[in-house]
GROMACS .gro file of C-alpha atoms in nm:
model
  324
    1MET     CA    1  17.924   4.185   2.446
    2THR     CA    2  18.222   4.344   2.619
    3ARG     CA    3  18.224   4.448   2.982
    4TRP     CA    4  18.249   4.814   2.876
    5ILE     CA    5  17.934   4.793   2.663
    6LYS     CA    6  17.745   4.616   2.942
    7GLY     CA    7  17.850   4.886   3.186
    8ALA     CA    8  17.741   5.163   2.950
    9LEU     CA    9  17.403   5.000   2.893
   10GLY     CA   10  17.363   4.963   3.269
   11VAL     CA   11  17.429   5.334   3.321
   12VAL     CA   12  17.178   5.424   3.048
   13ALA     CA   13  16.918   5.197   3.206
   14LEU     CA   14  16.971   5.355   3.547
   15LEU     CA   15  16.939   5.704   3.399
   16LEU     CA   16  16.616   5.607   3.224
   17ILE     CA   17  16.473   5.461   3.544
   18ALA     CA   18  16.575   5.771   3.742
   19GLY     CA   19  16.423   5.996   3.474
   20LEU     CA   20  16.095   5.807   3.478
   21ALA     CA   21  16.096   5.809   3.859
   22TRP     CA   22  16.106   6.191   3.845
   23TYR     CA   23  15.890   6.246   3.537
   24VAL     CA   24  15.590   6.030   3.628
   25PRO     CA   25  15.515   6.195   3.965
   26ALA     CA   26  15.593   6.541   3.821
   27ARG     CA   27  15.347   6.481   3.539
   28ALA     CA   28  15.089   6.355   3.787
   29GLY     CA   29  15.120   6.672   3.996
   30TRP     CA   30  15.272   6.503   4.300
   31PHE     CA   31  15.532   6.779   4.335
   32ALA     CA   32  15.270   7.056   4.348
   33SER     CA   33  15.307   7.295   4.640
   34ASP     CA   34  15.068   7.275   4.932
   35ARG     CA   35  14.899   7.613   4.975
   36ALA     CA   36  14.856   7.588   5.352
   37THR     CA   37  15.227   7.515   5.391
   38LEU     CA   38  15.323   7.812   5.176
   39VAL     CA   39  15.088   8.046   5.362
   40GLU     CA   40  15.259   7.943   5.685
   41ARG     CA   41  15.602   7.991   5.527
   42TYR     CA   42  15.552   8.314   5.332
   43ALA     CA   43  15.246   8.485   5.481
   44SER     CA   44  15.317   8.510   5.852
   45ALA     CA   45  15.243   8.839   6.031
   46PRO     CA   46  15.209   9.112   5.916
   47SER     CA   47  15.063   8.943   5.607
   48GLN     CA   48  14.689   8.951   5.555
   49PHE     CA   49  14.448   8.844   5.282
   50LEU     CA   50  14.204   9.107   5.158
   51THR     CA   51  13.915   9.008   4.935
   52ILE     CA   52  13.915   9.260   4.651
   53ASP     CA   53  13.650   9.216   4.381
   54GLY     CA   54  13.635   8.844   4.450
   55VAL     CA   55  14.013   8.790   4.469
   56ASP     CA   56  14.192   8.702   4.794
   57VAL     CA   57  14.494   8.931   4.767
   58HIS     CA   58  14.805   8.868   4.977
   59VAL     CA   59  14.906   9.201   5.133
   60ARG     CA   60  15.176   9.307   5.381
   61VAL     CA   61  15.182   9.644   5.559
   62GLU     CA   62  15.472   9.732   5.788
   63GLY     CA   63  15.685  10.023   5.903
   64ARG     CA   64  15.597  10.380   5.990
   65GLY     CA   65  15.578  10.714   5.817
   66PRO     CA   66  15.443  10.815   5.473
   67PRO     CA   67  15.305  10.523   5.270
   68VAL     CA   68  15.504  10.358   4.991
   69LEU     CA   69  15.366  10.086   4.762
   70MET     CA   70  15.603   9.824   4.619
   71LEU     CA   71  15.503   9.620   4.312
   72HIS     CA   72  15.709   9.311   4.223
   73GLY     CA   73  15.799   9.180   3.878
   74THR     CA   74  15.711   8.881   3.662
   75GLY     CA   75  15.735   8.535   3.814
   76VAL     CA   76  15.811   8.644   4.167
   77ASN     CA   77  15.601   8.794   4.450
   78LEU     CA   78  15.605   9.059   4.720
   79HIS     CA   79  15.908   8.903   4.890
   80GLU     CA   80  16.119   9.028   4.598
   81TRP     CA   81  16.130   9.349   4.802
   82ASP     CA   82  16.250   9.200   5.132
   83PRO     CA   83  16.596   9.366   5.126
   84LEU     CA   84  16.451   9.709   5.045
   85VAL     CA   85  16.171   9.679   5.301
   86ALA     CA   86  16.420   9.597   5.576
   87ARG     CA   87  16.610   9.917   5.497
   88LEU     CA   88  16.310  10.152   5.448
   89LYS     CA   89  16.049  10.048   5.703
   90PRO     CA   90  16.201  10.255   5.985
   91TYR     CA   91  16.114  10.561   5.775
   92TYR     CA   92  15.813  10.466   5.562
   93THR     CA   93  15.498  10.257   5.585
   94ILE     CA   94  15.553   9.987   5.326
   95VAL     CA   95  15.257   9.832   5.144
   96ARG     CA   96  15.326   9.521   4.936
   97MET     CA   97  15.093   9.285   4.752
   98ASP     CA   98  15.108   8.977   4.531
   99TRP     CA   99  14.935   9.107   4.221
  100PRO     CA  100  14.762   8.818   4.041
  101PRO     CA  101  14.852   8.581   3.889
  102TYR     CA  102  15.162   8.574   4.111
  103GLY     CA  103  15.244   8.475   4.466
  104LEU     CA  104  14.982   8.364   4.717
  105SER     CA  105  14.694   8.578   4.593
  106GLY     CA  106  14.396   8.361   4.503
  107LEU     CA  107  14.210   8.286   4.183
  108ASP     CA  108  14.045   8.568   3.995
  109PRO     CA  109  13.681   8.470   3.922
  110LYS     CA  110  13.695   8.701   3.621
  111ASN     CA  111  14.002   8.515   3.492
  112GLY     CA  112  14.142   8.859   3.413
  113TYR     CA  113  14.515   8.811   3.424
  114THR     CA  114  14.617   9.134   3.254
  115THR     CA  115  14.806   9.451   3.343
  116LYS     CA  116  14.481   9.646   3.356
  117ARG     CA  117  14.320   9.395   3.591
  118ALA     CA  118  14.623   9.394   3.819
  119ALA     CA  119  14.605   9.775   3.837
  120GLU     CA  120  14.237   9.754   3.932
  121LEU     CA  121  14.326   9.522   4.220
  122VAL     CA  122  14.604   9.757   4.330
  123GLY     CA  123  14.347  10.034   4.354
  124GLY     CA  124  14.111   9.808   4.546
  125VAL     CA  125  14.381   9.732   4.803
  126LEU     CA  126  14.463  10.102   4.851
  127ASP     CA  127  14.093  10.179   4.891
  128ARG     CA  128  14.050   9.905   5.149
  129LEU     CA  129  14.352  10.032   5.342
  130ALA     CA  130  14.213  10.388   5.320
  131ILE     CA  131  14.535  10.530   5.173
  132PRO     CA  132  14.451  10.845   4.974
  133LYS     CA  133  14.803  10.923   4.848
  134ILE     CA  134  15.107  10.701   4.806
  135ALA     CA  135  15.452  10.677   4.650
  136VAL     CA  136  15.513  10.377   4.424
  137ILE     CA  137  15.826  10.168   4.376
  138ALA     CA  138  15.804   9.912   4.097
  139THR     CA  139  16.017   9.681   3.887
  140SER     CA  140  15.979   9.478   3.565
  141ASN     CA  141  15.611   9.412   3.479
  142GLY     CA  142  15.520   9.563   3.814
  143SER     CA  143  15.627   9.892   3.655
  144ASN     CA  144  15.363   9.847   3.385
  145VAL     CA  145  15.102   9.779   3.654
  146ALA     CA  146  15.215  10.089   3.843
  147LEU     CA  147  15.195  10.309   3.533
  148GLN     CA  148  14.851  10.172   3.447
  149TYR     CA  149  14.721  10.256   3.793
  150ALA     CA  150  14.891  10.597   3.810
  151SER     CA  151  14.756  10.702   3.471
  152GLY     CA  152  14.401  10.658   3.598
  153HIS     CA  153  14.460  10.801   3.946
  154PRO     CA  154  14.726  11.073   3.916
  155GLU     CA  155  14.589  11.254   4.220
  156ARG     CA  156  14.688  10.964   4.445
  157ILE     CA  157  15.053  10.934   4.336
  158THR     CA  158  15.316  11.135   4.525
  159ALA     CA  159  15.627  10.989   4.356
  160MET     CA  160  15.734  10.692   4.142
  161ALA     CA  161  16.059  10.493   4.134
  162PHE     CA  162  16.131  10.233   3.867
  163SER     CA  163  16.428   9.997   3.839
  164ILE     CA  164  16.343   9.764   3.549
  165LEU     CA  165  16.106   9.956   3.320
  166PRO     CA  166  15.955   9.780   3.012
  167LEU     CA  167  15.822  10.062   2.795
  168GLU     CA  168  15.878   9.863   2.477
  169ARG     CA  169  15.844   9.496   2.395
  170PRO     CA  170  16.111   9.303   2.586
  171SER     CA  171  16.420   9.206   2.388
  172GLN     CA  172  16.353   8.929   2.136
  173THR     CA  173  16.722   8.876   2.059
  174ARG     CA  174  16.884   8.837   2.401
  175ALA     CA  175  17.104   8.530   2.435
  176VAL     CA  176  16.915   8.309   2.679
  177ASP     CA  177  17.128   8.041   2.847
  178TRP     CA  178  17.111   7.713   2.656
  179LYS     CA  179  17.007   7.522   2.969
  180ILE     CA  180  16.701   7.743   3.011
  181ARG     CA  181  16.608   7.712   2.643
  182ALA     CA  182  16.639   7.333   2.662
  183MET     CA  183  16.433   7.313   2.981
  184MET     CA  184  16.163   7.539   2.836
  185ALA     CA  185  16.141   7.328   2.520
  186PHE     CA  186  16.115   7.011   2.729
  187ASN     CA  187  15.847   7.156   2.953
  188LYS     CA  188  15.647   7.291   2.662
  189ALA     CA  189  15.651   6.950   2.495
  190VAL     CA  190  15.590   6.709   2.780
  191LEU     CA  191  15.566   6.879   3.121
  192PRO     CA  192  15.390   7.217   3.090
  193ASP     CA  193  15.289   7.270   3.454
  194TYR     CA  194  15.613   7.201   3.637
  195HIS     CA  195  15.972   7.326   3.645
  196PRO     CA  196  16.236   7.187   3.883
  197LYS     CA  197  16.398   7.423   4.133
  198ILE     CA  198  16.725   7.430   3.939
  199PHE     CA  199  16.538   7.598   3.652
  200TYR     CA  200  16.463   7.902   3.868
  201LYS     CA  201  16.823   7.920   3.985
  202TRP     CA  202  16.930   7.930   3.620
  203VAL     CA  203  16.681   8.211   3.554
  204PHE     CA  204  16.830   8.426   3.830
  205GLU     CA  205  17.183   8.352   3.710
  206ASP     CA  206  17.094   8.431   3.349
  207THR     CA  207  16.936   8.769   3.429
  208SER     CA  208  17.176   8.900   3.695
  209HIS     CA  209  17.530   9.036   3.674
  210PRO     CA  210  17.812   8.782   3.623
  211GLY     CA  211  17.956   8.642   3.943
  212TRP     CA  212  17.655   8.718   4.162
  213ALA     CA  213  17.586   8.431   4.403
  214VAL     CA  214  17.210   8.375   4.390
  215PRO     CA  215  17.071   8.351   4.746
  216PRO     CA  216  16.907   8.003   4.777
  217TYR     CA  217  16.595   8.172   4.916
  218LEU     CA  218  16.509   8.325   4.578
  219PRO     CA  219  16.482   8.011   4.357
  220GLN     CA  220  16.318   7.825   4.647
  221MET     CA  221  16.053   8.097   4.682
  222MET     CA  222  15.995   8.110   4.306
  223TYR     CA  223  15.975   7.731   4.282
  224ASP     CA  224  15.732   7.700   4.573
  225GLN     CA  225  15.482   7.956   4.451
  226ALA     CA  226  15.505   7.875   4.080
  227ASN     CA  227  15.415   7.515   4.162
  228LEU     CA  228  15.087   7.591   4.330
  229PRO     CA  229  14.815   7.403   4.136
  230GLY     CA  230  14.734   7.591   3.816
  231ALA     CA  231  14.987   7.870   3.883
  232VAL     CA  232  15.192   7.815   3.566
  233ALA     CA  233  14.881   7.826   3.345
  234ARG     CA  234  14.764   8.151   3.507
  235GLN     CA  235  15.106   8.307   3.468
  236GLN     CA  236  15.121   8.201   3.104
  237SER     CA  237  14.781   8.365   3.053
  238PHE     CA  238  14.917   8.694   3.184
  239LEU     CA  239  15.234   8.671   2.975
  240LYS     CA  240  15.032   8.604   2.659
  241SER     CA  241  14.804   8.902   2.724
  242ASN     CA  242  15.112   9.114   2.788
  243ALA     CA  243  15.275   9.003   2.463
  244VAL     CA  244  14.962   9.101   2.270
  245LEU     CA  245  14.959   9.438   2.446
  246PHE     CA  246  15.316   9.515   2.341
  247LYS     CA  247  15.251   9.404   1.983
  248THR     CA  248  14.929   9.601   1.933
  249THR     CA  249  14.977   9.921   2.137
  250ASP     CA  250  15.243  10.177   2.223
  251VAL     CA  251  15.281  10.065   2.584
  252GLY     CA  252  15.540  10.329   2.666
  253ALA     CA  253  15.309  10.617   2.575
  254ILE     CA  254  15.147  10.586   2.916
  255ALA     CA  255  15.460  10.737   3.074
  256ALA     CA  256  15.357  11.076   2.938
  257THR     CA  257  15.056  11.076   3.172
  258ILE     CA  258  15.278  11.079   3.481
  259ARG     CA  259  15.323  11.413   3.658
  260ALA     CA  260  15.467  11.299   3.990
  261PRO     CA  261  15.848  11.307   4.026
  262VAL     CA  262  16.019  10.994   3.891
  263LEU     CA  263  16.337  10.806   3.983
  264LEU     CA  264  16.474  10.574   3.717
  265GLN     CA  265  16.738  10.330   3.845
  266TRP     CA  266  16.891  10.200   3.525
  267CYS     CA  267  17.063   9.860   3.543
  268GLU     CA  268  17.313   9.842   3.258
  269ARG     CA  269  17.359   9.463   3.280
  270ASP     CA  270  16.990   9.389   3.245
  271THR     CA  271  16.928   9.224   2.907
  272VAL     CA  272  16.548   9.203   2.923
  273ILE     CA  273  16.470   9.568   2.851
  274ALA     CA  274  16.482   9.669   2.486
  275GLN     CA  275  16.494  10.049   2.508
  276GLY     CA  276  16.779  10.257   2.650
  277ALA     CA  277  16.788  10.487   2.951
  278GLU     CA  278  16.764  10.813   2.756
  279ALA     CA  279  16.472  10.685   2.548
  280SER     CA  280  16.294  10.589   2.870
  281VAL     CA  281  16.352  10.932   3.026
  282ARG     CA  282  16.210  11.105   2.717
  283ARG     CA  283  15.888  10.908   2.754
  284PHE     CA  284  15.815  11.095   3.078
  285ALA     CA  285  15.743  11.417   2.893
  286ASN     CA  286  15.546  11.587   3.169
  287THR     CA  287  15.757  11.539   3.479
  288HIS     CA  288  16.112  11.549   3.602
  289VAL     CA  289  16.309  11.223   3.591
  290GLU     CA  290  16.611  11.160   3.809
  291LEU     CA  291  16.832  10.899   3.638
  292VAL     CA  292  17.074  10.681   3.835
  293ARG     CA  293  17.290  10.430   3.646
  294TYR     CA  294  17.425  10.100   3.778
  295PRO     CA  295  17.690   9.983   3.526
  296ASP     CA  296  17.735   9.630   3.662
  297VAL     CA  297  17.386   9.534   3.782
  298GLY     CA  298  17.131   9.301   3.623
  299HIS     CA  299  16.759   9.241   3.665
  300TRP     CA  300  16.754   9.217   4.047
  301PRO     CA  301  16.912   9.537   4.187
  302MET     CA  302  16.727   9.511   4.518
  303TRP     CA  303  16.919   9.186   4.579
  304GLU     CA  304  17.236   9.241   4.378
  305ILE     CA  305  17.326   9.577   4.539
  306PRO     CA  306  17.079   9.613   4.829
  307ASP     CA  307  17.259   9.889   5.023
  308ARG     CA  308  17.328  10.114   4.725
  309PHE     CA  309  16.982  10.053   4.581
  310ALA     CA  310  16.808  10.135   4.910
  311LYS     CA  311  17.019  10.445   4.967
  312ASP     CA  312  16.924  10.587   4.626
  313VAL     CA  313  16.556  10.510   4.679
  314LYS     CA  314  16.555  10.670   5.024
  315THR     CA  315  16.737  10.980   4.900
  316PHE     CA  316  16.474  11.022   4.630
  317LEU     CA  317  16.178  10.959   4.861
  318ASP     CA  318  16.314  11.192   5.129
  319LYS     CA  319  16.311  11.472   4.872
  320ALA     CA  320  15.977  11.384   4.715
  321ILE     CA  321  15.786  11.294   5.033
  322PRO     CA  322  15.986  11.383   5.346
  323ALA     CA  323  15.957  11.105   5.602
  324ARG     CA  324  15.949  11.340   5.897
   0.00000   0.00000   0.00000
């Protein structure tokens, strides 16, 4: 056996040992996040936990002025809105929550990880906080939760702003990065409850505009909270229920129930949404929609263009619900 072959075999052996050294503890759950540590890291003041219909819901209220509710998207949590909150809280009272199954909100005893259930918990939080009327800012699947709640409580909604708005089934043909597809196939086959932190960095890179430098905070936050015990299974439960909803109903029809003024911030680089901007506007048949286009922005406008995004939101809110 030549020296070259021996060296190659040695490298392969080292890689196998290193792989097993990572895989075995990951499979055993040793890399799972510690809840107490994450509460200390992500739920410091003004965070609070409100028990709503048996669920401990992570809620943050800060700022001053008319109330504004912010609902995050799939896979993330209320800290998705950090850049926007920093820019709006001098003018508005910002209410954020981790709607289950995401973030630090606790287990739902009803195991109801659906859009409808999330909307029920949103209403419970607003009731507990004694907020009779509120503007809503939402993105991605948080937009579906917002529409579900608003359709049942139109009298409580003063205005609505959407960035990523899934009114049809998300794109089934988008070109997902090969690294993500490979990692998903591996996890599905042998490691269903754990993804390494690099996976979440790839997700942000794959769904944002080219050249955007992903802030390390985002994949770290996503990794930490997705690796709470049982979190992946709960999130998969929600995603499956959502997929059924899009296949069996006209999800976008709910937009016609909205009568409050609407801002639609359309991100042209986002590849998740299937319908176009004009088709989305037409769905809001009973209200006025203000459309703002961002030609070079992906799925995370609140992080990709925080100043422009916040300015457009504030301009809209100042007209719809004057802060003074």
